[in-house]
PDB file of C-alpha atoms in Angstrom:
ATOM      1  CA  MET A  28      14.240   8.726   6.295  1.00  0.00           C
ATOM      2  CA  THR A  29      15.650   8.049   2.862  1.00  0.00           C
ATOM      3  CA  ILE A  30      13.659   8.617  -0.290  1.00  0.00           C
ATOM      4  CA  ASN A  31      13.238   4.910  -1.005  1.00  0.00           C
ATOM      5  CA  HIS A  32      10.839   4.519   1.917  1.00  0.00           C
ATOM      6  CA  TYR A  33       8.571   7.084   0.360  1.00  0.00           C
ATOM      7  CA  ILE A  34       8.964   5.582  -3.129  1.00  0.00           C
ATOM      8  CA  PHE A  35       7.974   2.116  -1.930  1.00  0.00           C
ATOM      9  CA  LEU A  36       5.041   3.486   0.075  1.00  0.00           C
ATOM     10  CA  SER A  37       3.749   5.410  -2.927  1.00  0.00           C
ATOM     11  CA  VAL A  38       4.208   2.491  -5.265  1.00  0.00           C
ATOM     12  CA  ALA A  39       2.315   0.243  -2.874  1.00  0.00           C
ATOM     13  CA  LEU A  40      -0.548   2.729  -2.559  1.00  0.00           C
ATOM     14  CA  PHE A  41      -0.679   3.188  -6.324  1.00  0.00           C
ATOM     15  CA  CYS A  42      -0.811  -0.590  -6.903  1.00  0.00           C
ATOM     16  CA  ILE A  43      -3.564  -0.977  -4.335  1.00  0.00           C
ATOM     17  CA  GLY A  44      -5.488   1.608  -6.365  1.00  0.00           C
ATOM     18  CA  ILE A  45      -4.787  -0.320  -9.566  1.00  0.00           C
ATOM     19  CA  ILE A  46      -6.014  -3.557  -7.973  1.00  0.00           C
ATOM     20  CA  GLY A  47      -9.165  -1.787  -6.837  1.00  0.00           C
ATOM     21  CA  VAL A  48      -9.876  -0.473 -10.315  1.00  0.00           C
ATOM     22  CA  LEU A  49      -9.310  -3.904 -11.846  1.00  0.00           C
ATOM     23  CA  THR A  50     -11.251  -6.018  -9.353  1.00  0.00           C
ATOM     24  CA  ARG A  51     -14.217  -3.929  -8.224  1.00  0.00           C
ATOM     25  CA  ARG A  52     -17.282  -3.453 -10.438  1.00  0.00           C
ATOM     26  CA  ASN A  53     -18.892  -0.643  -8.447  1.00  0.00           C
ATOM     27  CA  VAL A  54     -18.262   2.617 -10.317  1.00  0.00           C
ATOM     28  CA  ILE A  55     -18.022   4.669  -7.106  1.00  0.00           C
ATOM     29  CA  ILE A  56     -15.350   2.382  -5.685  1.00  0.00           C
ATOM     30  CA  ILE A  57     -13.419   2.596  -8.953  1.00  0.00           C
ATOM     31  CA  PHE A  58     -13.617   6.353  -8.685  1.00  0.00           C
ATOM     32  CA  MET A  59     -12.336   6.243  -5.110  1.00  0.00           C
ATOM     33  CA  CYS A  60      -9.422   4.066  -6.143  1.00  0.00           C
ATOM     34  CA  ILE A  61      -8.485   6.715  -8.696  1.00  0.00           C
ATOM     35  CA  GLU A  62      -8.429   9.237  -5.843  1.00  0.00           C
ATOM     36  CA  LEU A  63      -6.159   6.856  -3.970  1.00  0.00           C
ATOM     37  CA  MET A  64      -3.754   6.816  -6.903  1.00  0.00           C
ATOM     38  CA  PHE A  65      -3.784  10.627  -7.021  1.00  0.00           C
ATOM     39  CA  ASN A  66      -2.802  10.684  -3.376  1.00  0.00           C
ATOM     40  CA  ALA A  67       0.050   8.236  -3.891  1.00  0.00           C
ATOM     41  CA  VAL A  68       1.480  10.522  -6.575  1.00  0.00           C
ATOM     42  CA  ASN A  69       1.001  13.580  -4.359  1.00  0.00           C
ATOM     43  CA  LEU A  70       2.889  11.974  -1.502  1.00  0.00           C
ATOM     44  CA  LEU A  71       5.771  11.114  -3.803  1.00  0.00           C
ATOM     45  CA  LEU A  72       5.911  14.672  -5.181  1.00  0.00           C
ATOM     46  CA  VAL A  73       6.121  16.111  -1.660  1.00  0.00           C
ATOM     47  CA  ALA A  74       8.829  13.659  -0.654  1.00  0.00           C
ATOM     48  CA  PHE A  75      10.880  14.486  -3.717  1.00  0.00           C
ATOM     49  CA  SER A  76      10.396  18.194  -3.100  1.00  0.00           C
ATOM     50  CA  LYS A  77      11.836  17.824   0.386  1.00  0.00           C
ATOM     51  CA  MET A  78      14.689  15.700  -0.978  1.00  0.00           C
ATOM     52  CA  HIS A  79      15.681  18.429  -3.428  1.00  0.00           C
ATOM     53  CA  TYR A  80      15.352  21.088  -0.750  1.00  0.00           C
ATOM     54  CA  LEU A  81      17.722  19.221   1.501  1.00  0.00           C
ATOM     55  CA  ALA A  82      20.252  18.768  -1.304  1.00  0.00           C
ATOM     56  CA  ALA A  83      20.054  22.447  -2.255  1.00  0.00           C
ATOM     57  CA  SER A  84      20.050  23.859   1.271  1.00  0.00           C
ATOM     58  CA  VAL A  85      23.459  22.386   1.953  1.00  0.00           C
ATOM     59  CA  ILE A  86      24.852  24.801  -0.632  1.00  0.00           C
ATOM     60  CA  ASP A  87      22.574  27.769   0.035  1.00  0.00           C
ATOM     61  CA  PRO A  88      20.633  27.798   3.318  1.00  0.00           C
ATOM     62  CA  ALA A  89      18.117  30.365   2.065  1.00  0.00           C
ATOM     63  CA  THR A  90      17.097  28.383  -1.024  1.00  0.00           C
ATOM     64  CA  THR A  91      13.503  27.658  -1.983  1.00  0.00           C
ATOM     65  CA  ALA A  92      14.260  24.703  -4.214  1.00  0.00           C
ATOM     66  CA  GLY A  93      11.459  22.160  -4.209  1.00  0.00           C
ATOM     67  CA  THR A  94       8.634  24.649  -3.943  1.00  0.00           C
ATOM     68  CA  ASP A  95       7.471  23.729  -7.441  1.00  0.00           C
ATOM     69  CA  GLY A  96       6.798  20.134  -6.385  1.00  0.00           C
ATOM     70  CA  GLN A  97       4.453  21.242  -3.619  1.00  0.00           C
ATOM     71  CA  LEU A  98       2.634  23.621  -5.930  1.00  0.00           C
ATOM     72  CA  PHE A  99       2.167  20.771  -8.438  1.00  0.00           C
ATOM     73  CA  VAL A 100       0.432  18.877  -5.610  1.00  0.00           C
ATOM     74  CA  PHE A 101      -1.769  21.857  -5.034  1.00  0.00           C
ATOM     75  CA  PHE A 102      -2.775  21.949  -8.705  1.00  0.00           C
ATOM     76  CA  ILE A 103      -3.393  18.204  -8.739  1.00  0.00           C
ATOM     77  CA  MET A 104      -5.797  18.689  -5.852  1.00  0.00           C
ATOM     78  CA  VAL A 105      -7.575  21.462  -7.756  1.00  0.00           C
ATOM     79  CA  VAL A 106      -7.965  19.311 -10.851  1.00  0.00           C
ATOM     80  CA  ALA A 107      -9.072  16.325  -8.741  1.00  0.00           C
ATOM     81  CA  ALA A 108     -11.817  18.368  -7.088  1.00  0.00           C
ATOM     82  CA  ALA A 109     -13.136  19.552 -10.474  1.00  0.00           C
ATOM     83  CA  GLU A 110     -12.912  16.007 -11.839  1.00  0.00           C
ATOM     84  CA  VAL A 111     -14.868  14.527  -8.900  1.00  0.00           C
ATOM     85  CA  SER A 112     -17.737  16.985  -9.319  1.00  0.00           C
ATOM     86  CA  VAL A 113     -18.183  16.148 -13.000  1.00  0.00           C
ATOM     87  CA  GLY A 114     -17.561  12.412 -12.499  1.00  0.00           C
ATOM     88  CA  LEU A 115     -20.123  12.106  -9.725  1.00  0.00           C
ATOM     89  CA  ALA A 116     -22.626  13.991 -11.874  1.00  0.00           C
ATOM     90  CA  ILE A 117     -22.028  11.436 -14.636  1.00  0.00           C
ATOM     91  CA  ILE A 118     -22.449   8.577 -12.158  1.00  0.00           C
ATOM     92  CA  VAL A 119     -25.723  10.024 -10.884  1.00  0.00           C
ATOM     93  CA  MET A 120     -26.972  10.370 -14.459  1.00  0.00           C
ATOM     94  CA  MET A 121     -25.985   6.803 -15.218  1.00  0.00           C
ATOM     95  CA  TYR A 122     -27.804   5.598 -12.134  1.00  0.00           C
ATOM     96  CA  ARG A 123     -30.907   7.500 -13.176  1.00  0.00           C
ATOM     97  CA  ASN A 124     -30.874   5.922 -16.635  1.00  0.00           C
ATOM     98  CA  THR A 125     -29.943   2.343 -15.724  1.00  0.00           C
ATOM     99  CA  HIS A 126     -30.776   2.015 -11.969  1.00  0.00           C
ATOM    100  CA  SER A 127     -27.398   0.396 -11.471  1.00  0.00           C
ATOM    101  CA  ILE A 128     -23.878   1.599 -10.876  1.00  0.00           C
ATOM    102  CA  ASP A 129     -22.249  -1.608 -12.011  1.00  0.00           C
ATOM    103  CA  ALA A 130     -19.400  -0.916 -14.409  1.00  0.00           C
ATOM    104  CA  SER A 131     -19.997  -4.126 -16.370  1.00  0.00           C
ATOM    105  CA  PHE A 132     -23.491  -2.890 -17.138  1.00  0.00           C
ATOM    106  CA  LEU A 133     -21.875  -0.463 -19.562  1.00  0.00           C
ATOM    107  CA  ASN A 134     -20.737  -3.428 -21.633  1.00  0.00           C
ATOM    108  CA  ARG A 135     -23.733  -2.898 -23.829  1.00  0.00           C
ATOM    109  CA  LEU A 136     -21.993   0.106 -25.307  1.00  0.00           C
ATOM    110  CA  LYS A 137     -20.104  -2.317 -27.505  1.00  0.00           C
ATOM    111  CA  HIS A 138     -23.199  -3.925 -29.044  1.00  0.00           C
TER     112      HIS A 138
ATOM    113  CA  MET B  27       8.703   5.520  14.364  1.00  0.00           C
ATOM    114  CA  LEU B  28       5.833   7.839  13.483  1.00  0.00           C
ATOM    115  CA  PHE B  29       6.641   7.200   9.819  1.00  0.00           C
ATOM    116  CA  TRP B  30       6.072   3.450  10.226  1.00  0.00           C
ATOM    117  CA  PHE B  31       2.856   3.959  12.154  1.00  0.00           C
ATOM    118  CA  LEU B  32       1.469   6.254   9.447  1.00  0.00           C
ATOM    119  CA  THR B  33       2.647   3.894   6.719  1.00  0.00           C
ATOM    120  CA  VAL B  34       0.933   0.897   8.223  1.00  0.00           C
ATOM    121  CA  MET B  35      -2.216   2.949   8.749  1.00  0.00           C
ATOM    122  CA  ALA B  36      -2.197   4.225   5.166  1.00  0.00           C
ATOM    123  CA  LEU B  37      -1.581   0.801   3.585  1.00  0.00           C
ATOM    124  CA  GLY B  38      -4.018  -1.045   5.859  1.00  0.00           C
ATOM    125  CA  SER B  39      -6.862   1.420   5.311  1.00  0.00           C
ATOM    126  CA  ALA B  40      -6.115   1.501   1.563  1.00  0.00           C
ATOM    127  CA  LEU B  41      -6.504  -2.290   1.478  1.00  0.00           C
ATOM    128  CA  MET B  42      -9.734  -1.949   3.437  1.00  0.00           C
ATOM    129  CA  VAL B  43     -11.016   0.512   0.823  1.00  0.00           C
ATOM    130  CA  VAL B  44     -10.540  -2.075  -1.878  1.00  0.00           C
ATOM    131  CA  PHE B  45     -11.782  -5.113  -0.014  1.00  0.00           C
ATOM    132  CA  SER B  46     -14.700  -3.930   2.096  1.00  0.00           C
ATOM    133  CA  LYS B  47     -18.119  -4.921   0.765  1.00  0.00           C
ATOM    134  CA  ASN B  48     -20.173  -1.941   1.808  1.00  0.00           C
ATOM    135  CA  PRO B  49     -19.438   1.238  -0.217  1.00  0.00           C
ATOM    136  CA  VAL B  50     -20.016   3.475   2.829  1.00  0.00           C
ATOM    137  CA  HIS B  51     -17.346   1.542   4.735  1.00  0.00           C
ATOM    138  CA  SER B  52     -14.934   1.971   1.873  1.00  0.00           C
ATOM    139  CA  ILE B  53     -15.530   5.732   1.878  1.00  0.00           C
ATOM    140  CA  LEU B  54     -14.853   5.888   5.624  1.00  0.00           C
ATOM    141  CA  TRP B  55     -11.657   3.866   5.182  1.00  0.00           C
ATOM    142  CA  LEU B  56     -10.599   6.210   2.371  1.00  0.00           C
ATOM    143  CA  ILE B  57     -10.995   9.110   4.822  1.00  0.00           C
ATOM    144  CA  VAL B  58      -8.669   7.270   7.217  1.00  0.00           C
ATOM    145  CA  THR B  59      -6.169   6.881   4.387  1.00  0.00           C
ATOM    146  CA  PHE B  60      -6.320  10.578   3.620  1.00  0.00           C
ATOM    147  CA  PHE B  61      -5.752  11.454   7.265  1.00  0.00           C
ATOM    148  CA  SER B  62      -2.667   9.257   7.415  1.00  0.00           C
ATOM    149  CA  ILE B  63      -1.327  10.787   4.198  1.00  0.00           C
ATOM    150  CA  SER B  64      -1.906  14.184   5.766  1.00  0.00           C
ATOM    151  CA  GLY B  65       0.111  12.916   8.730  1.00  0.00           C
ATOM    152  CA  HIS B  66       2.908  12.142   6.302  1.00  0.00           C
ATOM    153  CA  TYR B  67       2.700  15.715   5.002  1.00  0.00           C
ATOM    154  CA  VAL B  68       2.984  17.053   8.538  1.00  0.00           C
ATOM    155  CA  LEU B  69       5.959  14.805   9.076  1.00  0.00           C
ATOM    156  CA  LEU B  70       7.548  16.314   5.947  1.00  0.00           C
ATOM    157  CA  ASN B  71       6.698  19.814   7.283  1.00  0.00           C
ATOM    158  CA  ALA B  72       4.407  20.497   4.305  1.00  0.00           C
ATOM    159  CA  GLN B  73       1.811  22.029   6.590  1.00  0.00           C
ATOM    160  CA  PHE B  74      -0.182  23.880   3.938  1.00  0.00           C
ATOM    161  CA  LEU B  75      -0.671  20.705   1.906  1.00  0.00           C
ATOM    162  CA  ALA B  76      -1.617  18.739   5.013  1.00  0.00           C
ATOM    163  CA  ILE B  77      -4.416  21.163   5.827  1.00  0.00           C
ATOM    164  CA  VAL B  78      -5.554  21.441   2.215  1.00  0.00           C
ATOM    165  CA  ASN B  79      -5.552  17.629   1.938  1.00  0.00           C
ATOM    166  CA  ILE B  80      -7.834  17.328   4.973  1.00  0.00           C
ATOM    167  CA  ILE B  81     -10.155  20.186   3.965  1.00  0.00           C
ATOM    168  CA  VAL B  82     -10.466  19.381   0.247  1.00  0.00           C
ATOM    169  CA  TYR B  83     -10.201  15.603   0.186  1.00  0.00           C
ATOM    170  CA  ALA B  84     -11.501  14.401   3.537  1.00  0.00           C
ATOM    171  CA  GLY B  85     -13.844  17.328   3.970  1.00  0.00           C
ATOM    172  CA  ALA B  86     -15.328  18.134   0.568  1.00  0.00           C
ATOM    173  CA  ILE B  87     -14.713  15.272  -1.867  1.00  0.00           C
ATOM    174  CA  MET B  88     -15.491  12.456   0.539  1.00  0.00           C
ATOM    175  CA  VAL B  89     -18.664  14.151   1.758  1.00  0.00           C
ATOM    176  CA  LEU B  90     -19.724  14.421  -1.879  1.00  0.00           C
ATOM    177  CA  PHE B  91     -19.077  10.685  -2.297  1.00  0.00           C
ATOM    178  CA  LEU B  92     -21.089   9.930   0.854  1.00  0.00           C
ATOM    179  CA  PHE B  93     -23.974  12.047  -0.391  1.00  0.00           C
ATOM    180  CA  VAL B  94     -24.043  10.213  -3.711  1.00  0.00           C
ATOM    181  CA  VAL B  95     -23.830   6.776  -2.080  1.00  0.00           C
ATOM    182  CA  MET B  96     -26.567   7.558   0.400  1.00  0.00           C
ATOM    183  CA  MET B  97     -28.737   9.145  -2.272  1.00  0.00           C
ATOM    184  CA  MET B  98     -28.536   5.970  -4.353  1.00  0.00           C
ATOM    185  CA  ASN B  99     -29.338   3.719  -1.406  1.00  0.00           C
ATOM    186  CA  LEU B 100     -26.946   1.086  -2.666  1.00  0.00           C
ATOM    187  CA  ASN B 101     -27.539  -1.389   0.144  1.00  0.00           C
ATOM    188  CA  ASP B 102     -30.708  -2.591  -1.566  1.00  0.00           C
ATOM    189  CA  ILE B 103     -28.921  -3.572  -4.730  1.00  0.00           C
ATOM    190  CA  SER B 104     -27.577  -7.064  -4.399  1.00  0.00           C
ATOM    191  CA  SER B 105     -24.151  -7.205  -5.898  1.00  0.00           C
ATOM    192  CA  PRO B 106     -24.184  -9.097  -9.161  1.00  0.00           C
ATOM    193  CA  LEU B 107     -22.390 -12.377  -9.610  1.00  0.00           C
ATOM    194  CA  LYS B 108     -18.715 -11.725  -9.949  1.00  0.00           C
ATOM    195  CA  ASN B 109     -16.302 -13.732 -11.905  1.00  0.00           C
ATOM    196  CA  LYS B 110     -13.761 -15.139  -9.463  1.00  0.00           C
ATOM    197  CA  TRP B 111     -11.129 -15.595 -12.136  1.00  0.00           C
ATOM    198  CA  LEU B 112     -11.456 -11.989 -13.252  1.00  0.00           C
ATOM    199  CA  LYS B 113     -10.856 -10.842  -9.692  1.00  0.00           C
ATOM    200  CA  PHE B 114      -7.906 -13.155  -9.363  1.00  0.00           C
ATOM    201  CA  ALA B 115      -6.414 -11.851 -12.605  1.00  0.00           C
ATOM    202  CA  GLY B 116      -6.825  -8.264 -11.420  1.00  0.00           C
ATOM    203  CA  VAL B 117      -4.993  -8.964  -8.150  1.00  0.00           C
ATOM    204  CA  ILE B 118      -2.235 -10.852  -9.980  1.00  0.00           C
ATOM    205  CA  SER B 119      -1.712  -8.062 -12.484  1.00  0.00           C
ATOM    206  CA  GLY B 120      -1.635  -5.429  -9.773  1.00  0.00           C
ATOM    207  CA  CYS B 121       0.889  -7.388  -7.742  1.00  0.00           C
ATOM    208  CA  SER B 122       3.068  -7.900 -10.820  1.00  0.00           C
ATOM    209  CA  LEU B 123       2.983  -4.155 -11.507  1.00  0.00           C
ATOM    210  CA  LEU B 124       4.148  -3.633  -7.901  1.00  0.00           C
ATOM    211  CA  LEU B 125       6.923  -6.168  -8.412  1.00  0.00           C
ATOM    212  CA  VAL B 126       8.075  -4.594 -11.675  1.00  0.00           C
ATOM    213  CA  LEU B 127       8.115  -1.076 -10.249  1.00  0.00           C
ATOM    214  CA  ILE B 128      10.036  -2.134  -7.152  1.00  0.00           C
ATOM    215  CA  ALA B 129      12.524  -4.148  -9.175  1.00  0.00           C
ATOM    216  CA  ALA B 130      13.026  -1.230 -11.558  1.00  0.00           C
ATOM    217  CA  LEU B 131      13.471   1.360  -8.827  1.00  0.00           C
ATOM    218  CA  LYS B 132      15.410  -0.682  -6.306  1.00  0.00           C
ATOM    219  CA  ASP B 133      18.913   0.079  -7.571  1.00  0.00           C
ATOM    220  CA  THR B 134      18.585   3.611  -8.889  1.00  0.00           C
ATOM    221  CA  GLY B 135      21.152   6.175  -7.792  1.00  0.00           C
ATOM    222  CA  THR B 136      18.940   8.583  -5.888  1.00  0.00           C
ATOM    223  CA  MET B 137      17.441   5.907  -3.661  1.00  0.00           C
ATOM    224  CA  GLN B 138      19.691   6.544  -0.681  1.00  0.00           C
ATOM    225  CA  GLN B 139      19.238  10.339  -0.595  1.00  0.00           C
ATOM    226  CA  GLU B 140      17.871  11.698   2.602  1.00  0.00           C
ATOM    227  CA  VAL B 141      14.501  13.432   2.854  1.00  0.00           C
ATOM    228  CA  LEU B 142      14.311  16.382   5.189  1.00  0.00           C
ATOM    229  CA  LEU B 143      11.858  15.708   7.998  1.00  0.00           C
ATOM    230  CA  ASN B 144      10.306  18.078  10.549  1.00  0.00           C
ATOM    231  CA  THR B 145      12.148  21.236   9.424  1.00  0.00           C
ATOM    232  CA  GLY B 146      12.539  23.345   6.327  1.00  0.00           C
ATOM    233  CA  LYS B 147      10.339  26.277   5.460  1.00  0.00           C
ATOM    234  CA  ILE B 148       9.363  25.557   1.838  1.00  0.00           C
ATOM    235  CA  GLY B 149       6.145  23.839   2.837  1.00  0.00           C
ATOM    236  CA  LEU B 150       4.868  26.799   4.824  1.00  0.00           C
ATOM    237  CA  ILE B 151       2.195  29.023   3.392  1.00  0.00           C
ATOM    238  CA  ASN B 152       4.500  32.080   3.378  1.00  0.00           C
ATOM    239  CA  ASN B 153       6.797  30.621   0.792  1.00  0.00           C
ATOM    240  CA  LEU B 154       4.125  28.736  -1.185  1.00  0.00           C
ATOM    241  CA  GLY B 155       1.882  31.792  -1.474  1.00  0.00           C
ATOM    242  CA  THR B 156       4.725  33.952  -2.709  1.00  0.00           C
ATOM    243  CA  VAL B 157       5.674  31.510  -5.422  1.00  0.00           C
ATOM    244  CA  LEU B 158       2.072  30.727  -6.347  1.00  0.00           C
ATOM    245  CA  PHE B 159       1.119  34.351  -6.957  1.00  0.00           C
ATOM    246  CA  LYS B 160       4.427  35.313  -8.540  1.00  0.00           C
ATOM    247  CA  ASP B 161       5.442  32.459 -10.869  1.00  0.00           C
ATOM    248  CA  TYR B 162       2.256  30.414 -11.102  1.00  0.00           C
ATOM    249  CA  VAL B 163      -0.376  33.132 -11.366  1.00  0.00           C
ATOM    250  CA  LEU B 164      -1.446  32.149 -14.914  1.00  0.00           C
ATOM    251  CA  PRO B 165      -2.117  28.429 -14.042  1.00  0.00           C
ATOM    252  CA  PHE B 166      -3.915  29.663 -10.917  1.00  0.00           C
ATOM    253  CA  GLU B 167      -6.283  31.813 -13.003  1.00  0.00           C
ATOM    254  CA  ILE B 168      -6.753  29.023 -15.551  1.00  0.00           C
ATOM    255  CA  SER B 169      -7.731  26.677 -12.741  1.00  0.00           C
ATOM    256  CA  SER B 170     -10.477  29.098 -11.761  1.00  0.00           C
ATOM    257  CA  VAL B 171     -11.831  28.814 -15.324  1.00  0.00           C
ATOM    258  CA  LEU B 172     -11.533  25.037 -14.949  1.00  0.00           C
ATOM    259  CA  PHE B 173     -13.663  25.165 -11.789  1.00  0.00           C
ATOM    260  CA  LEU B 174     -16.257  27.344 -13.478  1.00  0.00           C
ATOM    261  CA  SER B 175     -16.535  24.927 -16.424  1.00  0.00           C
ATOM    262  CA  ALA B 176     -16.700  21.916 -14.046  1.00  0.00           C
ATOM    263  CA  MET B 177     -19.483  23.610 -12.113  1.00  0.00           C
ATOM    264  CA  VAL B 178     -21.425  24.348 -15.318  1.00  0.00           C
ATOM    265  CA  GLY B 179     -20.815  20.816 -16.547  1.00  0.00           C
ATOM    266  CA  ALA B 180     -22.027  19.219 -13.296  1.00  0.00           C
ATOM    267  CA  VAL B 181     -25.191  21.315 -13.319  1.00  0.00           C
ATOM    268  CA  VAL B 182     -25.907  20.591 -17.002  1.00  0.00           C
ATOM    269  CA  ILE B 183     -25.314  16.867 -16.623  1.00  0.00           C
ATOM    270  CA  GLY B 184     -27.343  16.706 -13.401  1.00  0.00           C
ATOM    271  CA  LYS B 185     -30.329  18.616 -14.840  1.00  0.00           C
ATOM    272  CA  LYS B 186     -31.111  16.189 -17.662  1.00  0.00           C
TER     273      LYS B 186
END
């Protein structure tokens, strides 16, 4: 597989996430689409890490080039887990106050 | 062959996440997407990330989403009237972003480089653990503080 397959797959997943954020009004679905975009980026990072490993292992078979990319994915997952816990707490609080999880309901912030 | 199967599964279930009406169905489709992305990680021999992706995303985060959706009992709430043109504009702008990105990336120099499939030991936990606790030990500790603050924040927000 060449890298362009992975790039196009990740771009497509990311754009599906963008479309979800733009078209859906349910806050939970918007949040899930953000997770989808995180995963598109993660997949691309892993693919690039393996690409660099292949390029470097031709010169030195014992190389560990590309490890950083996979650790970045690990840290993205850590941050995403923390973000989800706080974000869902905010959504629950919003539901308690307004009895709705419609994003357009927050329009009244501008009045 | 397996790559194409996993790709079609990931894209199809991602589309179902966006376009299914019931929030619970979207969550279940998102779990399918995460499993197919984990399949991609296995194909790239990033075994540690594949397992972490299933445990953290499909196991923990999605169960949290399911809890919240079922706690809110969203099926009772009739979805408000949606502006058709707004939806159309969202789809058009997303598709044009896809078009722009593909057109920009189509002819770059690295596009034809090979990606190593099925072999290579950098994705194994042996190598990742060594590098994580040698070079990345400070970010690792900072992320523990991040988790603590997220936990405190979630409890404080939820208690009000």
